[in-house]
Short mmCIF file of C-alpha atoms and ligand atoms in Angstrom, two decimals:
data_model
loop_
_atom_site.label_atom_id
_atom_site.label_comp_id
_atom_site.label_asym_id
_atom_site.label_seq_id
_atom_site.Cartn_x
_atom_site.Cartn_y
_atom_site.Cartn_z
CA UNK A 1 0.00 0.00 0.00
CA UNK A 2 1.24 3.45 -1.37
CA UNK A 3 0.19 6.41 1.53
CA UNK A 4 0.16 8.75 -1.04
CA UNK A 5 -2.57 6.91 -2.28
CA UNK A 6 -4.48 7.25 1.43
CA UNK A 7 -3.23 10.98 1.38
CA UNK A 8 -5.20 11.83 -2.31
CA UNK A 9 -8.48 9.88 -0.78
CA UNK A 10 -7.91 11.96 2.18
CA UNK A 11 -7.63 15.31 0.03
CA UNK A 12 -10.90 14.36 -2.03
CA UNK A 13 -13.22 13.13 1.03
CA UNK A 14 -12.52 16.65 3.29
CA UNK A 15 -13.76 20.15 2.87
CA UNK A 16 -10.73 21.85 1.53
CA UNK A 17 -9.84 24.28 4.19
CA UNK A 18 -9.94 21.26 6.74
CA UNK A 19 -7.50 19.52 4.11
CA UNK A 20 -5.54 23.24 3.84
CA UNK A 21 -5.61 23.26 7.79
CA UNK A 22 -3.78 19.58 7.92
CA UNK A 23 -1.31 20.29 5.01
CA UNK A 24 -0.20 23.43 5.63
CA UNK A 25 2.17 25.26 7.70
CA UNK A 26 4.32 28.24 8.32
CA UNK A 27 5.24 30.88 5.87
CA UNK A 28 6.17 29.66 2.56
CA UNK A 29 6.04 25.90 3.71
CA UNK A 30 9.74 25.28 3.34
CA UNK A 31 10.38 23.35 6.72
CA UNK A 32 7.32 21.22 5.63
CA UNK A 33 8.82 20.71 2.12
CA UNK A 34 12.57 20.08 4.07
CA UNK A 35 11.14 17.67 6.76
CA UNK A 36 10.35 15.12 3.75
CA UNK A 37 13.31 15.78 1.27
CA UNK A 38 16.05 15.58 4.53
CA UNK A 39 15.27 11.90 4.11
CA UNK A 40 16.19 12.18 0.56
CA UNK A 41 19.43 13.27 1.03
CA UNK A 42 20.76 9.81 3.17
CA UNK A 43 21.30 6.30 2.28
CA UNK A 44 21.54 3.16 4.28
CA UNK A 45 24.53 1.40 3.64
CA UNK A 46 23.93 -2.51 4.92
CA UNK A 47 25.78 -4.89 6.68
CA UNK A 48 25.50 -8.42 5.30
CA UNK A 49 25.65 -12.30 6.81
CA UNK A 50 24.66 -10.98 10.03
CA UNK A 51 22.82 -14.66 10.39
CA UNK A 52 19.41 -14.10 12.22
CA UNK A 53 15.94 -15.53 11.51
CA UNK A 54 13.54 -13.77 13.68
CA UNK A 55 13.46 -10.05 14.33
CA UNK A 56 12.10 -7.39 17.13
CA UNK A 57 10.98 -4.08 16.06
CA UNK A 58 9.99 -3.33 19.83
CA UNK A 59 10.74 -0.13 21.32
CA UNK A 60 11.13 0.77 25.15
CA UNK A 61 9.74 3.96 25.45
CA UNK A 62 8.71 5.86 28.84
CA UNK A 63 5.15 4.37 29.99
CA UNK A 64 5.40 1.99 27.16
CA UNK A 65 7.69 -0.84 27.31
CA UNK A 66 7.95 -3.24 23.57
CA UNK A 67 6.01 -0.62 22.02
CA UNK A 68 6.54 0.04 17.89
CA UNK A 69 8.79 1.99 16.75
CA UNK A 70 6.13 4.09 15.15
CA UNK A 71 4.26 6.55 17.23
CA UNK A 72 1.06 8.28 16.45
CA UNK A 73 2.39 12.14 16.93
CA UNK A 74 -0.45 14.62 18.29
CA UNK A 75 -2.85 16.11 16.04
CA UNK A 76 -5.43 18.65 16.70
CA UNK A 77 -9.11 18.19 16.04
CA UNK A 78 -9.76 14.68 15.05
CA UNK A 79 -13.49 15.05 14.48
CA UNK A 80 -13.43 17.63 12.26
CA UNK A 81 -11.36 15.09 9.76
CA UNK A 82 -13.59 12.11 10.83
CA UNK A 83 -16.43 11.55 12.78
CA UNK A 84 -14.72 8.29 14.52
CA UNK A 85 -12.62 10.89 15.96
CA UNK A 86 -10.27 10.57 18.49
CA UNK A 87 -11.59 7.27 20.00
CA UNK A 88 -11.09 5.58 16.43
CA UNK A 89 -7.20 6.46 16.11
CA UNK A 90 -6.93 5.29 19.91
CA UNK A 91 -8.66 2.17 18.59
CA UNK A 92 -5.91 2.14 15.79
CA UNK A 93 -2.96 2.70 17.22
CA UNK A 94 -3.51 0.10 20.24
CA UNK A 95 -4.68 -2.60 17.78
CA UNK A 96 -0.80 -1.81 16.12
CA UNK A 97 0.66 -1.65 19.19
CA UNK A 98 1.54 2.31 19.05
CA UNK A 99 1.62 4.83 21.30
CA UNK A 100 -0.23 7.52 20.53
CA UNK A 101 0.17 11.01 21.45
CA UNK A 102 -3.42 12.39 22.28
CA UNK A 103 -3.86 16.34 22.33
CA UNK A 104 -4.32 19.19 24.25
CA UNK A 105 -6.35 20.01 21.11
CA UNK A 106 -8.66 16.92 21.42
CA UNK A 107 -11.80 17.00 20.06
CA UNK A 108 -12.81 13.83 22.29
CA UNK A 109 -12.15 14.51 26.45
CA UNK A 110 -8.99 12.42 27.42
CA UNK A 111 -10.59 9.85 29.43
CA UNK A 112 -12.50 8.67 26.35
CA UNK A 113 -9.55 8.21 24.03
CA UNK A 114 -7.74 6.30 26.72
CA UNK A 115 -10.86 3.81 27.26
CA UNK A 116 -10.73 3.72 23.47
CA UNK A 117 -7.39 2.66 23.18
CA UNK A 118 -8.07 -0.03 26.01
CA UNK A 119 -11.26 -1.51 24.79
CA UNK A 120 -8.46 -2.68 21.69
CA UNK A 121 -5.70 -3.62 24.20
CA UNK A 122 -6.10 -2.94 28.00
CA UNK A 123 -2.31 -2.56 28.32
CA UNK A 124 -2.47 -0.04 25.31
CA UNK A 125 0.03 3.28 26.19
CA UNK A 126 -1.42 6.81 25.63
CA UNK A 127 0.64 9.50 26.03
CA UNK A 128 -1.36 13.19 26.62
CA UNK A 129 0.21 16.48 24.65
CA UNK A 130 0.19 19.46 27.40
CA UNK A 131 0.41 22.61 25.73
CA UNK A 132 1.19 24.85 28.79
CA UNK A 133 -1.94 27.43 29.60
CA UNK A 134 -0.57 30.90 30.33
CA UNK A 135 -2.48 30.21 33.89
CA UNK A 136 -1.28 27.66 35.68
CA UNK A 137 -3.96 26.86 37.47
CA UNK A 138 -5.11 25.30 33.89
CA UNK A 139 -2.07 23.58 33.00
CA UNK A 140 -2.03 21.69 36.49
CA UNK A 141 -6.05 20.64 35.60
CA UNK A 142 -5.37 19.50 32.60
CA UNK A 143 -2.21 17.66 33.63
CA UNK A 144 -4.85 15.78 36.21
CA UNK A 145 -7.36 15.01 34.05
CA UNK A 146 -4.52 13.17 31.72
CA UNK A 147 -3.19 11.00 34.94
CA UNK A 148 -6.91 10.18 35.74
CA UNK A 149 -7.62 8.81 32.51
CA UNK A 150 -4.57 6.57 32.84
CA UNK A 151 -2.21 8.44 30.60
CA UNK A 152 1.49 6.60 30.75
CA UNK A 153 3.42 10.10 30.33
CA UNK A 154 2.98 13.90 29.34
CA UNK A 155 4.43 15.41 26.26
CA UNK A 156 5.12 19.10 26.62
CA UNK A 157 5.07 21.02 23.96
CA UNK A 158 7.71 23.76 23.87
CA UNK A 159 7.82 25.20 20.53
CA UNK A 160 4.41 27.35 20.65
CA UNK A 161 5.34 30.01 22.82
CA UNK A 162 3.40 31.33 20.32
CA UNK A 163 0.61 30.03 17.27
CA UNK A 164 2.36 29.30 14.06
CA UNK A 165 1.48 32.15 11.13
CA UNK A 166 -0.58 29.07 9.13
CA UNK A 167 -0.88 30.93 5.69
CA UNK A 168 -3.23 28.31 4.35
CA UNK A 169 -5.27 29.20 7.38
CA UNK A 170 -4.99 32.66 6.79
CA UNK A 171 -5.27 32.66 3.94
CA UNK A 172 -8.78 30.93 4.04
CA UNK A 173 -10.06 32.71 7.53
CA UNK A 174 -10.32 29.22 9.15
CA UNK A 175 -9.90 30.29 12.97
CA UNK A 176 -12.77 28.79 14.35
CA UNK A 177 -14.16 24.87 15.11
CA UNK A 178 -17.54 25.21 12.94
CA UNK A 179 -20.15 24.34 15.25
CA UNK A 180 -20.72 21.00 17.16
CA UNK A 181 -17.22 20.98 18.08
CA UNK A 182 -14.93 21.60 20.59
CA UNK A 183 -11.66 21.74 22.70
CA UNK A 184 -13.06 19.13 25.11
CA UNK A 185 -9.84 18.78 27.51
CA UNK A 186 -10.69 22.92 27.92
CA UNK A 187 -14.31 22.37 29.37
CA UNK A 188 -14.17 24.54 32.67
CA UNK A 189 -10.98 25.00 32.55
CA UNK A 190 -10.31 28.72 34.45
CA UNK A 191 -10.76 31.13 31.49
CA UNK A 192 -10.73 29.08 28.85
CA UNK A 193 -14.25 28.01 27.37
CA UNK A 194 -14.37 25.59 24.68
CA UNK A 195 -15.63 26.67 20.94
CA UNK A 196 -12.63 27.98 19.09
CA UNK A 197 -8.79 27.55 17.78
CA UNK A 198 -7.88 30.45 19.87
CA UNK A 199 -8.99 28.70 22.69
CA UNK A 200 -6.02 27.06 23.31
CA UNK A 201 -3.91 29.47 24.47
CA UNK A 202 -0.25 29.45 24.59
CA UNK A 203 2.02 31.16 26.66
CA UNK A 204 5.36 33.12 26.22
CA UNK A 205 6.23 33.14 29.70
CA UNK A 206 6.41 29.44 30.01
CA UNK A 207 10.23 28.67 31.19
CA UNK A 208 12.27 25.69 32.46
CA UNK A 209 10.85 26.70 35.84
CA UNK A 210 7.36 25.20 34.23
CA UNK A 211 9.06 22.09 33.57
CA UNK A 212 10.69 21.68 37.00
CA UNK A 213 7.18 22.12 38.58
CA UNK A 214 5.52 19.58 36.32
CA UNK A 215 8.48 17.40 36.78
CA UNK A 216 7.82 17.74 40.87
CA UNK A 217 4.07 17.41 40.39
CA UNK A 218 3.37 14.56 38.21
CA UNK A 219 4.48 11.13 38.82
CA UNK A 220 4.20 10.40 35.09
CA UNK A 221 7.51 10.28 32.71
CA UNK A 222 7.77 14.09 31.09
CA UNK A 223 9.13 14.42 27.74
CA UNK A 224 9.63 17.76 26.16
CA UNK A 225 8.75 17.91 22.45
CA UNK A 226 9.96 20.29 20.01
CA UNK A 227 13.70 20.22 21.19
CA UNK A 228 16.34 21.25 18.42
CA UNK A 229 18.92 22.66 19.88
CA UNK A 230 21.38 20.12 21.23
CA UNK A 231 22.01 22.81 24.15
CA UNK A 232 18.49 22.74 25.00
CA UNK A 233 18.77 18.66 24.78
CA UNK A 234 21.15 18.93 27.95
CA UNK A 235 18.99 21.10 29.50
CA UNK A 236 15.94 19.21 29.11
CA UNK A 237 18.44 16.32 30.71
CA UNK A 238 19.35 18.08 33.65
CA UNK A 239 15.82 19.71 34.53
CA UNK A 240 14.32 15.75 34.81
CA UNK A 241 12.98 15.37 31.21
CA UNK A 242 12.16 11.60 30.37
CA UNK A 243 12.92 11.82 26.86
CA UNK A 244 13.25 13.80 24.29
CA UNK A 245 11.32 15.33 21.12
CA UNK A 246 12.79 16.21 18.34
CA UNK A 247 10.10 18.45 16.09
CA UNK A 248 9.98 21.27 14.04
CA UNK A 249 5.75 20.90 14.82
CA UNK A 250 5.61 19.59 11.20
CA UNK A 251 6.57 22.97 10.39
CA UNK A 252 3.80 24.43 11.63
CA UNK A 253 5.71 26.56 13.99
CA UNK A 254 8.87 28.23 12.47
CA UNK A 255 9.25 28.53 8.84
CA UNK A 256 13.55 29.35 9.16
CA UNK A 257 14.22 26.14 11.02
CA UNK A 258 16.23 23.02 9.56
CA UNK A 259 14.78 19.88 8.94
CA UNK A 260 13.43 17.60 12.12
CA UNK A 261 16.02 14.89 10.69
CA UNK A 262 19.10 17.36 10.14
CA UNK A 263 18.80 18.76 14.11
CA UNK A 264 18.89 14.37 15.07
CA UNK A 265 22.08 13.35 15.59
CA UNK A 266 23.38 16.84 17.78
CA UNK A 267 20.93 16.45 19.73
CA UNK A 268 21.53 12.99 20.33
CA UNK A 269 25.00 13.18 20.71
CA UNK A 270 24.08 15.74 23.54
CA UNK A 271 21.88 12.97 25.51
CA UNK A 272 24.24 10.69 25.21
CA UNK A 273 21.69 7.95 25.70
CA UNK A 274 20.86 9.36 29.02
CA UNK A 275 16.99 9.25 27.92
CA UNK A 276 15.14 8.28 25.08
CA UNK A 277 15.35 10.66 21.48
CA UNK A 278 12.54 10.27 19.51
CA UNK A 279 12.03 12.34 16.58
CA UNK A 280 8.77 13.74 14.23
CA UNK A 281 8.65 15.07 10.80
CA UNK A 282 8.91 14.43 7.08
CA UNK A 283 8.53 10.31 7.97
CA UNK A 284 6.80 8.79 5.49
CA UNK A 285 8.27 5.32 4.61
CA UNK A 286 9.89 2.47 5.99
CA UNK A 287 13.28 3.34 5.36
CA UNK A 288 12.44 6.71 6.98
CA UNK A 289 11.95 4.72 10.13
CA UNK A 290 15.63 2.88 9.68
CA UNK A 291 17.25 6.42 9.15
CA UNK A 292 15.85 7.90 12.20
CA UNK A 293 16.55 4.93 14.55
CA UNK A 294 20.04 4.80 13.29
CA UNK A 295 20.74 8.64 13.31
CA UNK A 296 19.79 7.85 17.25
CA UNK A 297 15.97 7.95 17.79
CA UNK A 298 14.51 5.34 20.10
CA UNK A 299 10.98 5.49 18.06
CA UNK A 300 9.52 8.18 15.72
CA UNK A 301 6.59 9.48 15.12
CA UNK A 302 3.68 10.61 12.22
CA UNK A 303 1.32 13.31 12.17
CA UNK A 304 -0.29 13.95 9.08
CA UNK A 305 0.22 10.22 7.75
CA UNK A 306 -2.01 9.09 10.44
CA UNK A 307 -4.32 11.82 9.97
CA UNK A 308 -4.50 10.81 6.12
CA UNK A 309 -5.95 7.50 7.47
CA UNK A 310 -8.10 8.51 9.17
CA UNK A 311 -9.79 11.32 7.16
CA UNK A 312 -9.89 8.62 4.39
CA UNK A 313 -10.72 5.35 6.15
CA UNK A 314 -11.30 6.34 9.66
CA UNK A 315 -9.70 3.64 12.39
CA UNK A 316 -8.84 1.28 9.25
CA UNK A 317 -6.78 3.80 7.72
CA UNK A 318 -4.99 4.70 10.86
CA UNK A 319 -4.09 1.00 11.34
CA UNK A 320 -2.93 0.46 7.42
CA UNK A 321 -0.81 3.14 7.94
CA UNK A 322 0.99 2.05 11.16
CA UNK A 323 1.10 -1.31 9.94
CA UNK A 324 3.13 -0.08 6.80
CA UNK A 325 5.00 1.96 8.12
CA UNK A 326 6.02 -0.84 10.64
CA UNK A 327 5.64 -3.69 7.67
CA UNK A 328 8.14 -1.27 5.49
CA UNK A 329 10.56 -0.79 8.71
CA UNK A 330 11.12 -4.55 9.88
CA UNK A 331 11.36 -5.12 5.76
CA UNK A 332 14.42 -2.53 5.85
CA UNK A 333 15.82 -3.64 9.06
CA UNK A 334 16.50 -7.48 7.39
CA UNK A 335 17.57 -5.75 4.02
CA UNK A 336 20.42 -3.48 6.66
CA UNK A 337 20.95 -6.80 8.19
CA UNK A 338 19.97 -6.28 11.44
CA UNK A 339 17.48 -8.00 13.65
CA UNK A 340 16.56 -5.22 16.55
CA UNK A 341 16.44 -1.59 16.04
CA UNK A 342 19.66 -1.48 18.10
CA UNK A 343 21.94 -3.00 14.90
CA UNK A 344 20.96 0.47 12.93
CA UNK A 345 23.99 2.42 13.66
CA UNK A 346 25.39 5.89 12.42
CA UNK A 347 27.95 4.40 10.25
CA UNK A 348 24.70 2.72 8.17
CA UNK A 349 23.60 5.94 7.08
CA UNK A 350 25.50 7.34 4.11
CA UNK A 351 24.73 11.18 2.00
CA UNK A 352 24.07 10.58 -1.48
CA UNK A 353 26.22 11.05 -3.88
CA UNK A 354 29.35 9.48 -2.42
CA UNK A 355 31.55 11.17 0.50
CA UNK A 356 35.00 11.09 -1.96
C1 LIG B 401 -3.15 19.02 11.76
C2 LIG B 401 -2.03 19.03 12.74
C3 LIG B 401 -2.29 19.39 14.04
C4 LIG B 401 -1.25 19.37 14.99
N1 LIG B 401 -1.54 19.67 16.28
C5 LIG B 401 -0.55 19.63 17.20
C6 LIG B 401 -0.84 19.92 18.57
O1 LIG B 401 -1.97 20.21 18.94
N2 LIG B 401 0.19 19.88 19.44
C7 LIG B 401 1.47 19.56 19.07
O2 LIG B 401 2.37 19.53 19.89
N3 LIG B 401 1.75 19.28 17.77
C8 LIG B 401 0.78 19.30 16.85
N4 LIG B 401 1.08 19.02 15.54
C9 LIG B 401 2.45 18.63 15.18
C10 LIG B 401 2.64 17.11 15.21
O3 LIG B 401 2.62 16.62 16.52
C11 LIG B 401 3.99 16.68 14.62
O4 LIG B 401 5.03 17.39 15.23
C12 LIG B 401 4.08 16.86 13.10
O5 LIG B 401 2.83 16.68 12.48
C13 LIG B 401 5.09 15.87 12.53
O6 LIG B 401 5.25 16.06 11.19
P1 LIG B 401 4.53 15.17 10.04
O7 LIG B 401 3.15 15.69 9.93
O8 LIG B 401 5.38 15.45 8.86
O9 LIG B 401 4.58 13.72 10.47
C14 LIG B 401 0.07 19.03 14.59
C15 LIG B 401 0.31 18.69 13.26
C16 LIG B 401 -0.70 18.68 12.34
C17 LIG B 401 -0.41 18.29 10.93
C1 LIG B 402 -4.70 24.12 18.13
C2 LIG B 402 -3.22 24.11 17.86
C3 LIG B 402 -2.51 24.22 19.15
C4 LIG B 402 -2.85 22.89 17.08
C5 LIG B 402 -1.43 22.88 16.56
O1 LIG B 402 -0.47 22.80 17.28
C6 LIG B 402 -1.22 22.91 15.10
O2 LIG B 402 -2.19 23.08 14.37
O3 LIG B 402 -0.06 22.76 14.69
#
């Protein structure tokens, strides 16, 4: 199965500024474009007669031990794209064994996607996307409601200190949920009723001091997502972070930033395999997968793939693209010669075009 071929269904079945909204990203689009084409630019160069039959793909990631190596990344809004929702990607992603990253920006209240994920496998691993509320009073309710729906970590997002410039978005005046829908995680909430984009707010002041108080707070494993700076990699280290995030937001956020991919290997070379790297962006294939896990990330993860399935298929889609994806990967990782994700190493992954 091609996912281009689930991305064109997707583009015909939505209304086109929901498609525009899922697309698009900052500025002229140039980090989106990058993300994709950085994986262009390497090569895996094999090892042979490595002499193994059987294979693990498993992944230990924080709150989700043998998980795949393929992560459902957080998206905004899933029943605007579907009307399975939220619950039908949790469905998805546990039947595939993948952790998926469920949103601030849910249109389904937490609780719900987590008992969707366990009615397919009750040891399934959700992870919950905090996007830090500029009071914290918010930040530390949403942050309960996640550990009382059973959540196994938090992801913070910290590269929205502000909203993204979406030009597609702009462009087309799509600011609000049409009606029907909503924020659900925001429902009473202190100040922040439920109804429209800009009800999410995000906050400038939000500091390392934020993650040392959610780090002292939550007995859940924090990782901090949108790290590339291999500086703020140690930092995110030293201030109790249980892994690591390497996004650009799809390019959502910045439009001058490098590739997800090209930021990788700094940043892991800065943990030092202290915690997990995982990385997001631009994966679209197998081989993708082998790249990123031998530039140094424990798992990575798709946004807009997995949205693809679902605005075309609903939960079917979702799970025919993490299947794939993880299909595609354990394909690659026999073809490299290896038989766990470990055996990828840096010295697999070559530039095109010859380094003499
Ligand atoms: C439609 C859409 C909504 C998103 N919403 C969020 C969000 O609410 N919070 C967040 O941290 N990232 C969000 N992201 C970013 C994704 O988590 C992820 O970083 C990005 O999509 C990865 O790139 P890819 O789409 O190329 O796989 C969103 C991305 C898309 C496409
Ligand atoms: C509602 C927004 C916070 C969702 C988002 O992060 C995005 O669209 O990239």
């Amino acid at each position: 199965m091609n996912l281009r071929d689930l991305h064109e269904k997707a583009r015909r079945s939505l209304d086109p500024v929901h498609y525009d909204y899922v697309a698009g990203g900052a500025g002229e689009e140039r980090v989106v474009a990058d993300n994709e084409r950085a994986f262009d630019r390497y090569a895996l160069l094999p090892r042979v007669l490595c002499g193994g039959e059987r294979r693990d793909t498993a992944a230990d990631l924080p709150g989700a031990p043998g998980a795949s190596p393929v992560f459902v990344a957080p998206t905004a809004f899933h029943r605007l794209l579907h009307p399975g929702g939220e619950p039908a990607t949790a469905r998805a992603a546990a039947a595939e064994g993948a952790v998926l990253v469920t949103g601030t920006a849910s249109t389904t209240p937490v609780a719900e996607v987590v008992a969707a994920a366990r009615s397919r496998d009750r040891e399934a691993a959700v992870w919950f996307q905090l996007t830090a509320h500029p009071r914290r009073e918010a930040t530390r309710a949403l942050v309960r409601r996640a550990e009382d729906a059973g959540c196994t970590a938090l992801v913070v997002t910290v590269d929205s200190p502000v909203f993204g410039r979406h030009t597609r978005d702009l462009r087309n005046g799509f600011t609000d949920l049409p009606p029907g829908h909503a924020a659900e995680n925001m429902r009473d909430l202190p100040g922040a009723p439920p109804g429209a984009l800009t009800d999410i707010p995000m906050s400038p002041a939000v500091s390392w001091a934020d993650v040392d108080d959610l780090v002292r707070r939550t007995a859940l494993p924090v990782l901090l997502k949108g790290i590339l700076h291999p500086a703020d990699a140690r930092l995110a280290v030293e201030h109790g972070a249980a892994g690591v995030l390497v996004s650009n937001h799809g390019g959502r956020q910045s439009d001058a930033v490098p590739a997800a991919l090209d930021c990788l290997p700094a940043v892991a070379d800065a943990v030092a395999g202290r915690v997990p790297v995982l990385l997001d962006g631009g994966v679209r294939r197998g081989s993708d997968v082998a790249v990123a896990l031998a530039l140094g990330a424990r798992a990575v993860g798709v946004g807009r793939p997995a949205v693809w399935g679902l605005a075309a298929e609903g939960e079917a889609g979702v799970r025919r693209v993490l299947a794939a994806l993880r299909d595609e990967y354990d394909h690659t990782l026999a073809l490299c010669g290896g038989r766990r994700n470990s055996d990828l190493t840096r010295d697999m992954v070559v530039r095109k075009g010859g380094t003499w």
